Coordinates of C-alpha atoms in Angstrom, one line a residue:
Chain A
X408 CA 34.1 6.3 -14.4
X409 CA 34.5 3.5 -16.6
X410 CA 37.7 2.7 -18.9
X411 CA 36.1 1.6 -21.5
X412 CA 33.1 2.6 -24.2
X413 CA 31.7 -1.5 -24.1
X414 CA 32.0 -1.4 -20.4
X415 CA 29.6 1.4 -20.0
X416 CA 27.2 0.1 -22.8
X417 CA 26.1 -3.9 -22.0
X418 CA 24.4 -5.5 -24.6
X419 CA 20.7 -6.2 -24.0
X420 CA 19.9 -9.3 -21.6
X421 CA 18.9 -12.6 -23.2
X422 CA 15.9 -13.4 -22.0
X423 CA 15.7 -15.9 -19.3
X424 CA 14.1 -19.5 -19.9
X425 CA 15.4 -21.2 -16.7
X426 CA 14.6 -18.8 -13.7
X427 CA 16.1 -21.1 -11.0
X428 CA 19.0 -21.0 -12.2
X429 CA 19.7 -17.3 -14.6
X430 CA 16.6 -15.0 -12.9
X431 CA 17.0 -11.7 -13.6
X432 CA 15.2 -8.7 -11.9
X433 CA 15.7 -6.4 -15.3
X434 CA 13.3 -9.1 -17.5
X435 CA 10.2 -8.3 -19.1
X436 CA 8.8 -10.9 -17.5
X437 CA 9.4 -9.7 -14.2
X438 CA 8.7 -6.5 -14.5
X439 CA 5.2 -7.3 -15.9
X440 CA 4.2 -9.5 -12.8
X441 CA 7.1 -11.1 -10.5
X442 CA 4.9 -12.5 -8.5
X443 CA 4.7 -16.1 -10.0
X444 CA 8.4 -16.1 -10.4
X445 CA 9.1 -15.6 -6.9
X446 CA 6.7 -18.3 -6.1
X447 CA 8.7 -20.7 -8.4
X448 CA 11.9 -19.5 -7.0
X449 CA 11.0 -20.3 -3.4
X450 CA 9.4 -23.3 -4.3
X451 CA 13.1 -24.1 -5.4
X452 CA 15.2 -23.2 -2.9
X453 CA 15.4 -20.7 -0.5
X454 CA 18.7 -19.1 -1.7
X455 CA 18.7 -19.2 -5.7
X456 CA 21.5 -17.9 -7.7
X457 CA 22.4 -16.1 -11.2
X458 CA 25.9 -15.6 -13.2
X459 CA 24.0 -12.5 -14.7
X460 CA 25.1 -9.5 -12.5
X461 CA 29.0 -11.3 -12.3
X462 CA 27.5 -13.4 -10.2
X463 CA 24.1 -12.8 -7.6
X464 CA 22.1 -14.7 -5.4
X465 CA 18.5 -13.9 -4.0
X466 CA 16.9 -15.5 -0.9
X467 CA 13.2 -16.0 -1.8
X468 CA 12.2 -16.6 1.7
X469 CA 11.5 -14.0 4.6
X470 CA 13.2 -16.0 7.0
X471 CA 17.0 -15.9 4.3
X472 CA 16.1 -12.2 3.8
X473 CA 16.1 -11.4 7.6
X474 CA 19.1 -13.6 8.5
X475 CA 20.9 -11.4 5.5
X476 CA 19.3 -8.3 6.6
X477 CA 20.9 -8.9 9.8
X478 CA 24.3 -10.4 9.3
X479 CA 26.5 -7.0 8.4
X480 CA 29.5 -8.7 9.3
X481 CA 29.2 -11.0 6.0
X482 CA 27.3 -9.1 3.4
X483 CA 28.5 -5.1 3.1
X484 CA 25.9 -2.1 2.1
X485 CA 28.8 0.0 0.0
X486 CA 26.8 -1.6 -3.3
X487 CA 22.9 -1.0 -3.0
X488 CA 22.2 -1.8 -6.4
X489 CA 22.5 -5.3 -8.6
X490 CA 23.9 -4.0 -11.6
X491 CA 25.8 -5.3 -14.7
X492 CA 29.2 -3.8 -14.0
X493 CA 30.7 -3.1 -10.9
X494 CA 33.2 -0.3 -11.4
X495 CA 35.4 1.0 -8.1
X496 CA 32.8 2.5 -5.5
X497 CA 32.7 6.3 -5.7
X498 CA 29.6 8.0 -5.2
X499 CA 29.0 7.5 -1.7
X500 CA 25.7 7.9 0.1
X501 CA 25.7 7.3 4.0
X502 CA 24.4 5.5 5.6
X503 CA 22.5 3.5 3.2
X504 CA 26.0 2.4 1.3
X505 CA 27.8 2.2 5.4
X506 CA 28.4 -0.8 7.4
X507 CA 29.2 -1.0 11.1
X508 CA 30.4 1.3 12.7
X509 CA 30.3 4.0 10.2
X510 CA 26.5 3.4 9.6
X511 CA 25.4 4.3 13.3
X512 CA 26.6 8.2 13.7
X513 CA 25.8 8.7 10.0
X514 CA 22.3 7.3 10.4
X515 CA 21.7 9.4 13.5
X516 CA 22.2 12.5 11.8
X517 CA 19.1 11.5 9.7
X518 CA 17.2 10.3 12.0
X519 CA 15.7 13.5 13.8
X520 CA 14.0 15.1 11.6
X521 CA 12.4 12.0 9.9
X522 CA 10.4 11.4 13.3
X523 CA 6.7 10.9 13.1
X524 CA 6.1 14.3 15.1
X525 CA 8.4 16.4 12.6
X526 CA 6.2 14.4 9.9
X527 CA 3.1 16.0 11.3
X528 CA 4.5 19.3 10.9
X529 CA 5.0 18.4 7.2
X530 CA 1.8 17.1 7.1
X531 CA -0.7 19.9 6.1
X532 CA 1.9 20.9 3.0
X533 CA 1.8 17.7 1.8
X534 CA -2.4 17.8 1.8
X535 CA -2.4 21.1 -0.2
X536 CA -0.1 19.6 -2.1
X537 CA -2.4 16.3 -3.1
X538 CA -5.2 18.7 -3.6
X539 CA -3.5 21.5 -6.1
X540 CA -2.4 18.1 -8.0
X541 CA -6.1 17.0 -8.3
X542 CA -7.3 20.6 -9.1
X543 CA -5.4 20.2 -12.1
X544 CA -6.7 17.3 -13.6
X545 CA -9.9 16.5 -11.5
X546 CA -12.6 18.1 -14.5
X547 CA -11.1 16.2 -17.3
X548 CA -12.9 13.5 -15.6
X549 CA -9.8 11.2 -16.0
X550 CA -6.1 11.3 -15.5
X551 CA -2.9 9.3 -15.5
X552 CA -2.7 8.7 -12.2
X553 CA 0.9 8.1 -11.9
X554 CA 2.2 11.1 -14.3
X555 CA -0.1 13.4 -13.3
X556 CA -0.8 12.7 -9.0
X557 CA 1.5 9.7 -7.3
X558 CA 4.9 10.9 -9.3
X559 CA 4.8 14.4 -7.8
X560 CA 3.9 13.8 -4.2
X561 CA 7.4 12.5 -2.7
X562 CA 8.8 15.3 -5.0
X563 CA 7.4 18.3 -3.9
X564 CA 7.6 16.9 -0.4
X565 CA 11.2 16.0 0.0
X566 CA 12.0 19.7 -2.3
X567 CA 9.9 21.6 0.6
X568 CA 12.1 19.9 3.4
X569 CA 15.2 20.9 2.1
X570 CA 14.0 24.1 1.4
X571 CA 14.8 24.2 -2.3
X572 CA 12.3 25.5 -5.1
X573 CA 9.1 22.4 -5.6
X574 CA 9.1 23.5 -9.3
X575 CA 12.8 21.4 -9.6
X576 CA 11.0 18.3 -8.8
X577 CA 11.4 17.1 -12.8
X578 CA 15.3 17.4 -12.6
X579 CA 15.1 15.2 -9.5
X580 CA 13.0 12.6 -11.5
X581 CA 15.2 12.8 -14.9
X582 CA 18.5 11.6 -12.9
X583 CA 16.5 9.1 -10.4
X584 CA 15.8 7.8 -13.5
X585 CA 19.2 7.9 -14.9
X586 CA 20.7 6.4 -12.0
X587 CA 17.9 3.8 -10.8
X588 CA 16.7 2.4 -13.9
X589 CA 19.1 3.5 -16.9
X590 CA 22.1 3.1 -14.5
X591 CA 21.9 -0.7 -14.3
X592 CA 23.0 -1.2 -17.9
X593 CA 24.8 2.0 -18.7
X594 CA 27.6 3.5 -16.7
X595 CA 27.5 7.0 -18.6
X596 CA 23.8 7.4 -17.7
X597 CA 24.5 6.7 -13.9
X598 CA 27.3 8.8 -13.6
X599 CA 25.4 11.4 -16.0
X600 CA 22.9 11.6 -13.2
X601 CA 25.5 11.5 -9.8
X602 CA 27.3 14.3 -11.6
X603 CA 24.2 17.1 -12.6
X604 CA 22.8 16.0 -8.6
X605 CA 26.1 16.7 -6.9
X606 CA 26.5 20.0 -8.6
X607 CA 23.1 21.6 -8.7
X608 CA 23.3 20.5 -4.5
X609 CA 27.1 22.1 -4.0
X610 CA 25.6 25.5 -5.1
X611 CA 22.4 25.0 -2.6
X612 CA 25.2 24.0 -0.1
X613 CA 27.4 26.9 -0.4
X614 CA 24.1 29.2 -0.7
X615 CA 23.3 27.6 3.0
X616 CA 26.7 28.9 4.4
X617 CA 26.1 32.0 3.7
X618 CA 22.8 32.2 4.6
X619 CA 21.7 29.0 7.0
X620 CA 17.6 28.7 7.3
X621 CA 15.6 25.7 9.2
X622 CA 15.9 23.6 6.0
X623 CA 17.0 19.8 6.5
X624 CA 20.1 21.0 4.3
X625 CA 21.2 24.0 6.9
X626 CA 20.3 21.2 9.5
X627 CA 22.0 18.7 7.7
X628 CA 25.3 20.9 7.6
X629 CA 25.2 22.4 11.5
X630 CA 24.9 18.6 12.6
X631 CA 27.9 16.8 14.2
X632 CA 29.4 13.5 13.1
X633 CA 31.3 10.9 15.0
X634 CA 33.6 12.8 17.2
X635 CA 31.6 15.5 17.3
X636 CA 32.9 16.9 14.1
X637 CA 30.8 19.1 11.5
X638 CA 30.3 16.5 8.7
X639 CA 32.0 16.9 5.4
X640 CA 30.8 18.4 2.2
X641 CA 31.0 15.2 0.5
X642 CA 28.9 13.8 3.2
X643 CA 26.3 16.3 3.0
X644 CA 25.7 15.7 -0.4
X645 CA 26.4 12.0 -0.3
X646 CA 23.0 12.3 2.5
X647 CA 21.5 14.5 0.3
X648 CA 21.9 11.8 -2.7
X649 CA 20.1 9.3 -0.4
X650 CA 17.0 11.4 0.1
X651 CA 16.3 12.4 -3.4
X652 CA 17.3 8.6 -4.7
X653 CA 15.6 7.0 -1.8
X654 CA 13.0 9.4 -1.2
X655 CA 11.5 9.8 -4.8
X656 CA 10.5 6.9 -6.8
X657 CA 10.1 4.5 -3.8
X658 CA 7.0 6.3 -2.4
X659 CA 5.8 7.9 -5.9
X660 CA 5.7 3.5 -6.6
X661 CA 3.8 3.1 -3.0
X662 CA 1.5 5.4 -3.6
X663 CA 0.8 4.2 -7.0
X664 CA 0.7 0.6 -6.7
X665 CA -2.3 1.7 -3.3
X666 CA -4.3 3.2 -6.4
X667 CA -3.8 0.6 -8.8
X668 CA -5.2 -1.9 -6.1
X669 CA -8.3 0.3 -5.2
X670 CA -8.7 1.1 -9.1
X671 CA -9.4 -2.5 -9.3
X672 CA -11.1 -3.2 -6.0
X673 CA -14.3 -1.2 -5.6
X674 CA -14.8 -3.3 -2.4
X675 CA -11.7 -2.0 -0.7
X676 CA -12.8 1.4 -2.3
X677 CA -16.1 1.4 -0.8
X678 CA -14.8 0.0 2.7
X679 CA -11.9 2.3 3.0
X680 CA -14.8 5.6 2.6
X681 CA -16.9 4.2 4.9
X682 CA -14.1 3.7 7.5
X683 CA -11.4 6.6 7.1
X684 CA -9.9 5.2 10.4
X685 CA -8.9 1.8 8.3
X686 CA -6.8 3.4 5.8
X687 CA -3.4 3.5 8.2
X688 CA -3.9 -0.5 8.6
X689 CA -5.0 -0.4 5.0
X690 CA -1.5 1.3 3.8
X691 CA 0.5 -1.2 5.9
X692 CA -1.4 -3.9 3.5
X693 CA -0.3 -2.1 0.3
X694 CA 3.5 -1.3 1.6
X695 CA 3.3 -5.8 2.0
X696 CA 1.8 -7.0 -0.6
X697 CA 3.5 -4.5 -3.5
X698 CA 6.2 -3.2 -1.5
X699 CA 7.9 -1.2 -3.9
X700 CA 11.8 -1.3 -2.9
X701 CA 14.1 -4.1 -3.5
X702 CA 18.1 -3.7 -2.0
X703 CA 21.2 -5.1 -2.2
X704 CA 24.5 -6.3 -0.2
X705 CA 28.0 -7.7 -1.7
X706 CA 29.4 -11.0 -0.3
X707 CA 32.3 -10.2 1.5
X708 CA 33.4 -13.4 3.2
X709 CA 31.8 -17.0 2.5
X710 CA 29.0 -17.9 4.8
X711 CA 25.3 -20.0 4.7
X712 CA 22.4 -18.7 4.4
X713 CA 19.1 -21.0 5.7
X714 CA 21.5 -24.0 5.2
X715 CA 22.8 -22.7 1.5
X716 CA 26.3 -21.7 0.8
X717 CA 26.8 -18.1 -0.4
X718 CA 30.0 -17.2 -1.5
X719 CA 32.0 -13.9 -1.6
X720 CA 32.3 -11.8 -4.7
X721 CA 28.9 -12.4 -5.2
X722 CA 25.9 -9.8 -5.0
X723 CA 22.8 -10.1 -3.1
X724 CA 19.8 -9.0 -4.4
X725 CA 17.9 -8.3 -1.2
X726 CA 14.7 -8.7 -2.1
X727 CA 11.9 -7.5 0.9
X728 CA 8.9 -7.4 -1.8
X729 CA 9.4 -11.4 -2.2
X730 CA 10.1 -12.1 1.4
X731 CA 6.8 -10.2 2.2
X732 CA 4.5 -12.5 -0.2
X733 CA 6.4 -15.4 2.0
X734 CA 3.3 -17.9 2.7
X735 CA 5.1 -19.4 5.3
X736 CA 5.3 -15.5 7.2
X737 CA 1.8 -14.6 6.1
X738 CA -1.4 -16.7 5.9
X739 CA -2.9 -15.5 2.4
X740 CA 0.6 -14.0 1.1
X741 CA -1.0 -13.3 -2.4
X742 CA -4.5 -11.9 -0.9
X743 CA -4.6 -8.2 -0.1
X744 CA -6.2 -8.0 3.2
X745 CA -7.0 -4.3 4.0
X746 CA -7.7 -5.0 7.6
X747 CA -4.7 -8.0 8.3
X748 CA -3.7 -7.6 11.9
X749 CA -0.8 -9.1 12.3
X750 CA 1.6 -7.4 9.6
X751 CA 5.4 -7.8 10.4
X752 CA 6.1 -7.3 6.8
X753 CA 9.1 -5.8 5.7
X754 CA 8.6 -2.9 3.4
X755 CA 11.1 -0.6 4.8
X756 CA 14.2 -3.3 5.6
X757 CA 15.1 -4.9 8.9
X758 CA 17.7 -4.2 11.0
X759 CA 20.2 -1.4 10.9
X760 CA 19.3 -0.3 7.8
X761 CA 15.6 0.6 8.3
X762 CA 14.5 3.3 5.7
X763 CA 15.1 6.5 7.5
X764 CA 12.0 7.9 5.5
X765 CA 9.4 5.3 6.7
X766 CA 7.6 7.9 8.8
X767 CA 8.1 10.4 5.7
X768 CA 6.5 7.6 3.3
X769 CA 3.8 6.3 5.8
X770 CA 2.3 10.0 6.2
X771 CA 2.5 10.8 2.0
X772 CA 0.8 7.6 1.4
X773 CA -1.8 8.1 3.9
X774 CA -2.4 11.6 3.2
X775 CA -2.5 10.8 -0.7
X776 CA -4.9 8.1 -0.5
X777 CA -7.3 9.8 2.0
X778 CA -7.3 13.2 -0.6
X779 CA -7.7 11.0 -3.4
X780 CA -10.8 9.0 -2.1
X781 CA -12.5 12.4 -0.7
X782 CA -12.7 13.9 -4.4
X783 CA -12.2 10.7 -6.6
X784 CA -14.3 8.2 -4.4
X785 CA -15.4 6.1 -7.9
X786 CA -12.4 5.6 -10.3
X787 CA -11.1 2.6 -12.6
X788 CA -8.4 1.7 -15.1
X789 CA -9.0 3.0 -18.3
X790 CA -9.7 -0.6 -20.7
X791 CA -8.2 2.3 -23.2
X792 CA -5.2 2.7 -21.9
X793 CA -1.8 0.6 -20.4
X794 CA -0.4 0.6 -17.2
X795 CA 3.7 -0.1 -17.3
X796 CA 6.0 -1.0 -14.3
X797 CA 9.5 0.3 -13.7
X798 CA 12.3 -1.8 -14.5
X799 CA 14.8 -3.1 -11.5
X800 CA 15.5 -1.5 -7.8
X801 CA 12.0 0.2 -7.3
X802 CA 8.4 -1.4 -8.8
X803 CA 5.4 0.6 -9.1
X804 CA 3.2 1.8 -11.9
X805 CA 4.9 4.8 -14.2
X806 CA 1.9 4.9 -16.2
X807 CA -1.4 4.1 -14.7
X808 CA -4.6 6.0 -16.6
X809 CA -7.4 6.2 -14.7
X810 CA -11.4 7.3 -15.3
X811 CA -13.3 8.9 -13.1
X812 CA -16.7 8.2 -12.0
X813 CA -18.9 5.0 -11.4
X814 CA -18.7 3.0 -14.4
X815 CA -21.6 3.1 -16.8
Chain B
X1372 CA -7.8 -11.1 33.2
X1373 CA -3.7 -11.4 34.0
X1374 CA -1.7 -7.6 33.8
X1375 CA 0.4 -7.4 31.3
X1376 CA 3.3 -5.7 31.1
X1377 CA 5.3 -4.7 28.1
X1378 CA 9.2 -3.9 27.2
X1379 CA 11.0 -3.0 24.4
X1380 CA 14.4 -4.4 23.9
X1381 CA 16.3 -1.2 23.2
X1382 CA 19.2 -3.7 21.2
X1383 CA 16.3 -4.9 18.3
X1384 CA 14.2 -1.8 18.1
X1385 CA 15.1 0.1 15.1
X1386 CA 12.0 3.2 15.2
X1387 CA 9.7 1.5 12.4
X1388 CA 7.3 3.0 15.2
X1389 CA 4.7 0.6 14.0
X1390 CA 3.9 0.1 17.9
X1391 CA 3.4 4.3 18.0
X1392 CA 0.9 4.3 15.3
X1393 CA -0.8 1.5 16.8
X1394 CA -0.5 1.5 21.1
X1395 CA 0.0 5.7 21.1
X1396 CA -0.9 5.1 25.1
X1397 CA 1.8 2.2 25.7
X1398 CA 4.5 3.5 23.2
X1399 CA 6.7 6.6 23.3
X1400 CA 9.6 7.6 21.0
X1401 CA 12.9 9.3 21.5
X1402 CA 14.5 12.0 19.5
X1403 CA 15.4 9.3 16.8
X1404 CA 12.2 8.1 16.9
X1405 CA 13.0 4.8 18.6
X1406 CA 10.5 3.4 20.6
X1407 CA 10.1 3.1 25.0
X1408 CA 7.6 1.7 27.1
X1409 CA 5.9 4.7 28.9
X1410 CA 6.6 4.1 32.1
X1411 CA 7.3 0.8 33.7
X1412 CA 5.9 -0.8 30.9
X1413 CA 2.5 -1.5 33.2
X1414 CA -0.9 -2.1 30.6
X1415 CA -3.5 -0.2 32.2
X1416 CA -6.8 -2.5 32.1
X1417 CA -8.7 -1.9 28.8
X1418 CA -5.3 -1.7 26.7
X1419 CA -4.7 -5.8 26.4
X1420 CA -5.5 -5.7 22.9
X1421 CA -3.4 -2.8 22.1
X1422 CA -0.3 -4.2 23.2
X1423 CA -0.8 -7.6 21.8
X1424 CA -1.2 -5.6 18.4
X1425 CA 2.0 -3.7 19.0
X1426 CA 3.7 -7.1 19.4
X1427 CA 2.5 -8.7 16.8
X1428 CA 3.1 -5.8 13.8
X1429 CA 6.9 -5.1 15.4
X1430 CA 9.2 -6.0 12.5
X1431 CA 12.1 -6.7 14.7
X1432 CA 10.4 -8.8 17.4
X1433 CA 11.7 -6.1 20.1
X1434 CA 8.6 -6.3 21.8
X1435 CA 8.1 -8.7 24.9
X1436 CA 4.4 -8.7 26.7
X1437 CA 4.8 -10.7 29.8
X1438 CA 1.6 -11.5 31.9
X1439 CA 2.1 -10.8 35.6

């Protein structure tokens, strides 16, 4: 908790003039269209740095991001998010906040039931889902797309696998957003959020004891640790934490930002019918070129960095959505290529950290896309209406009205 | 046309299973979903192109194709 009422309030941000030298990922500006501003930044350097934050840098390259991504022995997971105050680290959630060697027997506790053959198990659910979603809205001949389809997806998906009602699913967004996008400015609202999660899980956990089903959570709590011990409660729900944090907004944004493109794109529309078998290659395009997650380390001893000093004390913002629109990585970084071959981006990390839910993401944005284009094959923005962007961690569209039908 | 044979280096791999989605033949995945070879990593003729793919999409460069 914070000690004090002006530590858990910050004042607004000043906007930034100078982005070299005082970016910040909470700006207007940025969260409009970043795109530009990472090109500026790289052109610049490829480690920039900011006193906003107390003090971040930001590699702008893929090549900085992947030598960060990789080094765990000088930048520390236990802070995943850049934010304005930095109170004492409470609210644990392994193994996306673990380093070595915590991280690897927390991580393979995960890891099981996120495979891709436990995802096709999941995989007809998730299609009904899609489908009751566009029964609701499908007649009014128009919709917004990300309130009313992409938001509810990941949702209803992650609340089936741990076996805990779908119909909660708008709790689960109120304190992602409290903790994702409110939390970067205001303590009260993040620990607002941590708070109502942890207990509304405890009572699904101690429900579980006393009657264990095949739900990830009953999984979750017969699985062993390192040592072979039972893991903790505090684990549980710190694991628990991750999935609805990590699991929610991330692929709602994927899955958005894929509709927003082929809104805009009757060509990749028109392709992507014709040749279902594309859309996989298709996704890997959209999860590049508007990959939704940005992450974080903490400088924990001085080091360099593609030839630039970084010093401890600082954050990182680790930012794979710049690294992927790297023109030095990929030829045509700012074209969306539905059919690119060679696609090493990196959407879901590198290195030890790789999103445990990639298969889980991969499948909802695959099966969302491919239920949307069956019923809603001709569809644009509405010139009416405004799409908006989240602010900060995660980017995608949180409002995004559509019309159906070819246009007139 | 040379044989290829493919490996993955069990130390880099960390299960984005892009080379599953795309080489289901070459590629097989563990409990964790990390990724093996099937077999002794041997492309059967008609596959070249497959395993190049797989190569070439693996985020952590843990695939190697040699040509025998």
């Amino acid at each position: 908790m914070s000690d004090s009422p002006s530590a858990s309030f910050l004042p607004e941000h000043p906007p930034v003039t100078d982005w070299v030298h005082d970016f910040d990922h909470t700006d207007p500006v940025w969260t409009d269209d970043p795109f530009p501003i990472w090109e500026t930044l790289r052109a610049a350097s490829p480690v920039v740095h900011t006193e906003r934050f107390l003090g971040c840098y930001m590699p702008t390259t893929y090549q900085a991001v992947k030598e960060i991504a990789y080094d765990t022995e000088h930048f520390s997971s236990r802070r995943v998010i850049v934010r304005d105050v930095r109170p004492e680290i409470s609210a644990r959630a392994p193994p996306i906040t673990s380093d070595p060697p915590e991280h690897k027997p927390a991580k393979q506790v995960l890891l099981p039931p996120f495979t891709p053959d436990a995802m096709k198990r999941l995989e007809p659910r998730v299609r009904a889902i899609c489908n009751e979603l566009i029964d609701e809205f499908i007649a009014d001949g128009h919709c917004d797309a990300a309130a009313r389809y992409t938001k509810h997806i990941p949702v209803r998906a992650i609340a089936h696998m741990l076996g805990i009602p779908e119909k909660d699913g708008d709790l689960f967004i109120k304190w992602i957003h409290q903790i994702l996008e409110l939390g970067i400015k205001d303590e009260n609202e993040m620990m607002s959020g941590v708070r109502e999660m942890t207990g509304y899980f405890m009572a699904h956990l101690e429900q579980r004891k006393l009657a264990p089903s095949d739900d990830l959570i009953s999984q979750l709590l017969r699985a062993k640790g390192a040592g072979g011990q039972p893991l903790t409660d505090e684990h549980v729900l710190g694991s628990l934490r991750l999935l609805l944090i990590a699991g929610i907004d991330t692929t709602w944004s994927a899955i958005g930002s894929s509709l927003w493109h082929l809104a805009r794109t009757p060509a990749d529309r028109e392709r992507l019918i014709a040749e279902p078998a594309l859309i996989p290659t298709a996704i890997e395009e959209f999860l590049r070129a508007y990959s939704p997650v940005t992450m974080a380390r903490e400088v924990m001893k001085e080091t360099t960095i593609s030839g630039c000093p970084v010093k401890a004390g600082n954050m990182v913002l680790l930012s794979f959505p710049a690294a992927n629109r790297d023109p030095a990585m990929f030829p045509d970084a700012d074209k969306v290529v539905i059919d690119r071959k060679e696609n090493r981006h990196a959407a879901f990390g590198l290195g030890i950290h790789r999103c445990v839910g990639s298969n889980l993401a991969r499948m909802e944005m695959q099966v969302a896309i491919e239920e949307w284009l069956k019923r809603i094959p001709d569809f644009r923005l509405d010139p009416a209406g405004k799409v908006t962007w989240s602010e900060g961690t995660v980017r995608g569209p949180r409002q995004l009205p559509v019309l159906f039908g070819k246009n007139a | 046309m040379s044989k290829l044979r493919i490996r993955v280096d069990q130390d880099k791999c960390q299960g984005h299973a892009r080379c599953k989605s795309l080489a289901p033949e070459l590629f097989e995945l563990d409990e964790y979903g990390n990724a093996h070879e099937v077999g002794d990593g041997t492309v059967p003729a008609g596959l070249e192109d497959k395993a190049w793919l797989a190569q070439t999409n693996c985020p952590e460069i843990a695939i190697e194709v040699t040509e025998e």
